[in-house]
Amino acid sequence: MYKHAIITGGSSGIGKAIATLLIQTGAHVSIIARNQTKLNSTQAELEALKTNSEQQILAISADISHWEQAEKAIAKAITELGSPDLLITSAGIAHPGYFTELPLNIFEETMAINYFGTLYSIKAALPSMIEQRKGHIVLISSGAGLIGLYGYTPYSPSKFAVRGLAESLRGELKTAGLHISIVYPPDTDTPQLAAENQTKPPETKLITQSAQMMTAEQVAIEILQAIYRKVFVITPGLEMSLLMRLHSLISPLLQWYFDSIVTKLRQVNLH
Ligand SMILES: NC(=O)c1ccc[n+]([C@@H]2O[C@H](COP(=O)([O-])OP(=O)(O)OC[C@H]3O[C@@H](n4cnc5c(N)ncnc54)[C@H](OP(=O)(O)O)[C@@H]3O)[C@@H](O)[C@H]2O)c1
């Protein structure tokens, strides 16, 4: 059982689902996100699930893509509830579209939040975790961090970067007595996915339409079960498990399949 979990992006979707499960195990939980109204309403929902009166829930508003804000938010959580024995970096955004049409600021913002926001949160929490010589850090990547996806040119690279960070950091944390996991969720029914569907090119919709979709709760359960077992690579659902193990091998096949979908759609649109 964890004593204090800090969850970036804990006000919504996968982060909120993990917070919900952790609260029910008796943990203190700090959630970090930008929108205070969403934070307040999630905090109220979590308060109702507390298993004992000692339990505390902190809702901290910060934009983790800015180092000063990320550091201040994590410092506040540590001052009030102690060093985290669990840090989950779930804050993220996705804005699909055609590479040629998307403005540069979308690419920059996506990398700033998904990659640097993850890195800043870890940098800010790590000194106290190292001091305690215990704790687990969980980075949320994506299936789009394993294979590049049509229409996801801002998002996929940011999630590849998160994978690189987890894999290169793993050994350093091990020597410090800490654990790390990286999660590759499939499409998950959250507000982010609903927002993505607004800007997804039709080709991307066709490519992803047959993919498995999980609920945020299902993903959260798989994550918690895996981190209790100290699993490094977490792949919720069968499709992500297969993709993780086979992606290098089947990449040419997947590219051929995706290209054939794009070509078919273009032909239909021409007639
Ligand atoms: N849903 C999927 O299909 C899916 C699939 C694979 C991976 N993922 C990944 O899973 C993670 C969670 O996604 P989700 O679907 O649960 O999304 P979500 O419901 O939109 O939640 C995202 C959370 O991140 C917070 N956030 C976004 N930008 C932030 C920033 N700059 N600073 C602090 N907090 C920020 C949001 O709150 P505010 O907006 O108030 O800041 C919200 O709490 C993301 O990293 C996402 O890329 C999602």
Coordinates of N, CA, C and O in Angstrom, one line a residue, residues 113-213:
I113 N 4.5 19.8 -22.6 CA 3.7 19.2 -21.5 C 4.0 17.7 -21.4 O 4.3 17.3 -20.3
N114 N 3.9 17.0 -22.5 CA 4.0 15.5 -22.4 C 5.4 15.1 -22.1 O 5.6 14.2 -21.3
Y115 N 6.5 15.7 -22.6 CA 7.8 15.3 -22.3 C 8.4 16.1 -21.2 O 8.8 15.6 -20.1
F116 N 8.5 17.5 -21.4 CA 9.2 18.2 -20.3 C 8.4 18.3 -19.0 O 9.0 18.3 -17.9
G117 N 7.1 18.3 -19.1 CA 6.2 18.2 -17.9 C 6.5 17.0 -17.1 O 6.5 17.0 -15.9
T118 N 6.7 15.9 -17.8 CA 7.1 14.6 -17.2 C 8.4 14.7 -16.5 O 8.6 14.4 -15.3
L119 N 9.4 15.2 -17.3 CA 10.7 15.3 -16.8 C 10.8 16.3 -15.6 O 11.4 16.0 -14.5
Y120 N 10.1 17.4 -15.7 CA 10.2 18.4 -14.6 C 9.6 17.8 -13.3 O 10.1 18.0 -12.2
S121 N 8.5 17.1 -13.4 CA 7.8 16.5 -12.3 C 8.8 15.5 -11.6 O 8.9 15.5 -10.3
I122 N 9.4 14.7 -12.4 CA 10.4 13.7 -11.8 C 11.5 14.4 -11.2 O 11.9 14.1 -10.0
K123 N 12.1 15.4 -11.9 CA 13.3 16.2 -11.3 C 12.9 16.8 -10.0 O 13.7 16.8 -9.1
A124 N 11.7 17.3 -9.9 CA 11.3 18.0 -8.6 C 11.1 17.0 -7.5 O 11.4 17.3 -6.3
A125 N 10.6 15.8 -7.8 CA 10.2 14.9 -6.7 C 11.4 14.0 -6.3 O 11.5 13.5 -5.2
L126 N 12.3 13.8 -7.3 CA 13.3 12.8 -7.1 C 14.3 13.0 -5.8 O 14.5 12.0 -5.1
P127 N 14.7 14.2 -5.6 CA 15.7 14.4 -4.4 C 15.1 13.8 -3.1 O 15.8 13.1 -2.4
S128 N 13.8 14.1 -2.9 CA 13.2 13.6 -1.6 C 13.0 12.1 -1.6 O 13.2 11.4 -0.6
M129 N 12.7 11.6 -2.8 CA 12.5 10.1 -3.0 C 13.9 9.4 -2.8 O 14.0 8.3 -2.2
I130 N 14.9 10.0 -3.3 CA 16.3 9.4 -3.2 C 16.7 9.4 -1.7 O 17.2 8.4 -1.2
E131 N 16.4 10.5 -1.1 CA 16.7 10.6 0.4 C 16.0 9.5 1.2 O 16.6 8.9 2.1
Q132 N 14.8 9.2 0.8 CA 14.0 8.1 1.5 C 14.5 6.7 1.1 O 14.1 5.7 1.7
R133 N 15.2 6.7 -0.1 CA 15.6 5.4 -0.7 C 14.4 4.5 -1.0 O 14.6 3.3 -0.9
K134 N 13.3 5.1 -1.2 CA 12.2 4.3 -1.6 C 11.2 5.1 -2.5 O 11.1 6.3 -2.3
G135 N 10.5 4.4 -3.3 CA 9.4 5.0 -4.1 C 9.4 4.5 -5.5 O 10.3 3.8 -6.0
H136 N 8.3 4.8 -6.2 CA 8.0 4.2 -7.5 C 7.6 5.4 -8.4 O 6.7 6.2 -8.0
I137 N 8.2 5.5 -9.6 CA 7.8 6.6 -10.5 C 7.2 5.9 -11.7 O 7.7 4.9 -12.3
V138 N 6.0 6.4 -12.1 CA 5.3 5.8 -13.2 C 5.0 6.8 -14.3 O 4.3 7.8 -14.1
L139 N 5.6 6.6 -15.5 CA 5.4 7.5 -16.6 C 4.4 7.0 -17.6 O 4.4 5.8 -17.9
I140 N 3.4 7.9 -18.0 CA 2.4 7.4 -18.9 C 2.8 7.8 -20.3 O 2.8 9.0 -20.7
S141 N 3.1 6.8 -21.1 CA 3.4 7.1 -22.6 C 2.1 6.8 -23.3 O 1.0 7.2 -22.9
S142 N 2.2 6.0 -24.4 CA 1.0 5.7 -25.2 C 1.4 4.6 -26.2 O 2.6 4.5 -26.5
G143 N 0.4 3.9 -26.8 CA 0.7 3.1 -27.9 C 1.4 3.9 -29.0 O 2.2 3.4 -29.8
A144 N 1.0 5.2 -29.1 CA 1.6 6.1 -30.1 C 3.1 6.4 -29.7 O 3.7 7.2 -30.5
G145 N 3.5 5.9 -28.6 CA 5.0 6.0 -28.3 C 5.7 4.8 -28.7 O 7.0 4.7 -28.5
L146 N 5.0 3.8 -29.2 CA 5.7 2.6 -29.8 C 5.8 2.6 -31.3 O 6.7 2.2 -31.9
I147 N 4.7 3.1 -31.9 CA 4.7 3.3 -33.4 C 4.2 4.7 -33.7 O 3.3 5.2 -33.1
G148 N 4.8 5.3 -34.8 CA 4.4 6.6 -35.2 C 3.0 6.4 -35.9 O 2.8 5.5 -36.7
L149 N 2.1 7.3 -35.6 CA 0.7 7.1 -36.2 C 0.4 8.3 -37.1 O 0.7 9.5 -36.7
Y150 N -0.2 8.0 -38.2 CA -0.7 9.0 -39.1 C -1.6 10.1 -38.4 O -2.5 9.7 -37.6
G151 N -1.3 11.3 -38.6 CA -2.1 12.4 -37.9 C -1.6 12.7 -36.5 O -2.2 13.6 -35.9
Y152 N -0.6 12.0 -36.0 CA -0.1 12.2 -34.6 C 1.3 12.8 -34.6 O 2.1 12.4 -33.7
T153 N 1.6 13.6 -35.5 CA 3.0 14.1 -35.6 C 3.4 15.0 -34.4 O 4.6 14.9 -34.0
P154 N 2.5 15.7 -33.7 CA 3.0 16.4 -32.5 C 3.1 15.4 -31.3 O 3.9 15.5 -30.5
Y155 N 2.1 14.4 -31.3 CA 2.0 13.6 -30.1 C 2.9 12.4 -30.0 O 3.6 12.2 -29.0
S156 N 3.0 11.6 -31.1 CA 3.9 10.4 -31.1 C 5.3 10.7 -30.7 O 5.8 10.0 -29.8
P157 N 5.9 11.7 -31.3 CA 7.3 12.0 -30.8 C 7.4 12.3 -29.3 O 8.4 11.9 -28.7
S158 N 6.4 13.0 -28.8 CA 6.5 13.4 -27.4 C 6.4 12.1 -26.5 O 7.0 12.0 -25.4
K159 N 5.7 11.1 -27.0 CA 5.5 9.9 -26.2 C 6.7 8.9 -26.4 O 7.0 8.1 -25.6
F160 N 7.3 9.0 -27.6 CA 8.6 8.3 -27.9 C 9.6 8.8 -26.9 O 10.4 8.1 -26.3
A161 N 9.6 10.2 -26.7 CA 10.6 10.8 -25.8 C 10.4 10.3 -24.4 O 11.4 10.1 -23.6
V162 N 9.2 10.2 -24.0 CA 8.9 9.7 -22.6 C 9.4 8.3 -22.4 O 10.0 7.9 -21.4
R163 N 9.3 7.5 -23.5 CA 9.9 6.1 -23.4 C 11.4 6.2 -23.3 O 11.9 5.4 -22.4
G164 N 12.0 7.0 -24.0 CA 13.5 7.2 -23.9 C 13.9 7.6 -22.5 O 14.9 7.1 -22.0
L165 N 13.1 8.5 -21.9 CA 13.5 8.9 -20.6 C 13.3 7.8 -19.6 O 14.2 7.5 -18.8
A166 N 12.2 7.0 -19.7 CA 12.0 5.9 -18.7 C 13.1 4.9 -18.9 O 13.7 4.4 -17.9
E167 N 13.5 4.5 -20.1 CA 14.4 3.4 -20.3 C 15.8 3.9 -19.9 O 16.6 3.1 -19.3
S168 N 16.2 5.2 -20.1 CA 17.5 5.6 -19.8 C 17.6 5.9 -18.3 O 18.7 5.8 -17.7
L169 N 16.5 6.2 -17.6 CA 16.5 6.6 -16.2 C 16.5 5.3 -15.3 O 16.9 5.3 -14.2
R170 N 16.0 4.3 -15.9 CA 15.7 3.0 -15.1 C 16.9 2.6 -14.3 O 16.8 2.4 -13.0
G171 N 18.0 2.5 -14.9 CA 19.2 1.9 -14.2 C 19.7 2.9 -13.1 O 20.1 2.4 -12.0
E172 N 19.6 4.2 -13.4 CA 20.1 5.2 -12.4 C 19.2 5.1 -11.1 O 19.6 5.2 -10.0
L173 N 17.9 4.9 -11.3 CA 16.9 4.8 -10.2 C 17.1 3.5 -9.4 O 17.0 3.5 -8.2
K174 N 17.4 2.5 -10.2 CA 17.6 1.2 -9.5 C 18.7 1.3 -8.5 O 18.6 0.8 -7.3
T175 N 19.8 1.9 -8.9 CA 21.0 2.0 -7.9 C 20.6 2.9 -6.7 O 21.2 2.8 -5.7
A176 N 19.6 3.8 -6.9 CA 19.2 4.6 -5.8 C 18.1 3.9 -5.0 O 17.5 4.6 -4.0
G177 N 17.7 2.7 -5.3 CA 16.7 2.0 -4.5 C 15.3 2.3 -4.9 O 14.4 2.0 -4.2
L178 N 15.1 2.9 -6.1 CA 13.8 3.3 -6.6 C 13.3 2.5 -7.7 O 14.2 1.9 -8.5
H179 N 12.0 2.4 -7.9 CA 11.4 1.7 -9.1 C 10.9 2.7 -10.1 O 10.5 3.8 -9.7
I180 N 10.8 2.2 -11.3 CA 10.2 3.0 -12.4 C 9.4 2.1 -13.3 O 9.8 1.0 -13.5
S181 N 8.3 2.7 -13.8 CA 7.5 1.9 -14.8 C 7.1 2.9 -15.9 O 7.0 4.1 -15.7
I182 N 6.9 2.3 -17.1 CA 6.4 3.1 -18.2 C 5.2 2.4 -18.7 O 5.1 1.1 -18.9
V183 N 4.1 3.2 -19.0 CA 2.8 2.6 -19.3 C 2.5 3.0 -20.8 O 2.7 4.2 -21.2
Y184 N 2.0 2.0 -21.6 CA 1.6 2.3 -23.0 C 0.1 2.0 -23.1 O -0.3 0.9 -23.5
P185 N -0.7 2.9 -22.7 CA -2.2 2.6 -22.7 C -2.7 2.6 -24.2 O -2.1 3.3 -25.0
P186 N -3.7 1.8 -24.4 CA -4.4 1.9 -25.7 C -5.4 3.1 -25.7 O -5.4 3.8 -24.7
D187 N -6.2 3.2 -26.8 CA -7.2 4.3 -26.7 C -8.0 4.0 -25.5 O -8.5 2.9 -25.2
T188 N -8.2 5.1 -24.7 CA -8.9 5.0 -23.4 C -10.0 6.1 -23.4 O -9.8 7.2 -23.8
D189 N -11.2 5.7 -22.9 CA -12.3 6.5 -23.0 C -12.2 7.7 -21.9 O -12.6 7.5 -20.8
T190 N -11.6 8.8 -22.3 CA -11.4 9.9 -21.4 C -11.7 11.2 -22.2 O -11.9 11.2 -23.4
P191 N -11.8 12.3 -21.4 CA -12.0 13.6 -22.1 C -10.9 13.9 -23.2 O -11.2 14.5 -24.2
Q192 N -9.7 13.4 -23.0 CA -8.6 13.7 -24.0 C -9.0 13.0 -25.3 O -8.9 13.6 -26.3
L193 N -9.4 11.7 -25.2 CA -9.8 11.0 -26.4 C -10.9 11.7 -27.2 O -10.9 11.8 -28.4
A194 N -11.9 12.2 -26.4 CA -13.1 12.9 -27.0 C -12.6 14.1 -27.7 O -13.0 14.4 -28.8
A195 N -11.6 14.9 -27.1 CA -11.1 16.1 -27.7 C -10.3 15.7 -29.0 O -10.4 16.4 -30.0
E196 N -9.5 14.6 -28.9 CA -8.8 14.2 -30.1 C -9.7 13.9 -31.3 O -9.3 14.2 -32.4
N197 N -10.8 13.3 -31.0 CA -11.7 12.9 -32.1 C -12.2 14.1 -32.8 O -12.7 14.0 -34.0
Q198 N -12.2 15.3 -32.2 CA -12.6 16.5 -32.8 C -11.7 17.0 -34.0 O -12.1 17.6 -34.9
T199 N -10.4 16.7 -33.8 CA -9.4 17.2 -34.8 C -8.7 16.0 -35.6 O -7.9 16.3 -36.5
K200 N -9.1 14.8 -35.3 CA -8.4 13.7 -36.0 C -8.8 13.7 -37.5 O -9.9 13.8 -37.9
P201 N -7.7 13.6 -38.4 CA -8.0 13.5 -39.8 C -8.8 12.3 -40.1 O -8.7 11.3 -39.3
P202 N -9.6 12.2 -41.2 CA -10.4 11.0 -41.4 C -9.6 9.8 -41.6 O -10.0 8.7 -41.2
E203 N -8.3 9.9 -42.1 CA -7.4 8.8 -42.3 C -7.1 8.2 -40.9 O -7.1 7.0 -40.7
T204 N -6.9 9.0 -39.9 CA -6.5 8.6 -38.6 C -7.7 7.9 -37.9 O -7.6 6.9 -37.3
K205 N -8.9 8.5 -38.2 CA -10.1 7.8 -37.6 C -10.3 6.4 -38.1 O -10.6 5.5 -37.4
L206 N -10.0 6.2 -39.5 CA -10.2 4.9 -40.0 C -9.1 3.9 -39.5 O -9.4 2.8 -39.2
I207 N -7.9 4.4 -39.3 CA -6.8 3.6 -38.9 C -7.0 3.1 -37.4 O -6.8 2.0 -37.0
T208 N -7.6 4.1 -36.6 CA -7.7 3.8 -35.2 C -9.1 3.2 -34.8 O -9.3 2.7 -33.7
Q209 N -10.0 3.2 -35.8 CA -11.4 2.8 -35.4 C -11.6 1.4 -34.9 O -12.4 1.1 -34.1
S210 N -10.7 0.5 -35.4 CA -10.9 -0.9 -35.0 C -10.0 -1.3 -33.8 O -10.0 -2.4 -33.3
A211 N -9.3 -0.3 -33.3 CA -8.4 -0.5 -32.1 C -9.2 -0.7 -30.9 O -10.3 -0.2 -30.7
Q212 N -8.6 -1.5 -30.0 CA -9.3 -1.8 -28.7 C -9.4 -0.5 -27.9 O -8.5 0.4 -27.9
M213 N -10.6 -0.3 -27.2 CA -10.7 0.9 -26.4 C -11.0 0.4 -24.9 O -11.8 -0.5 -24.8

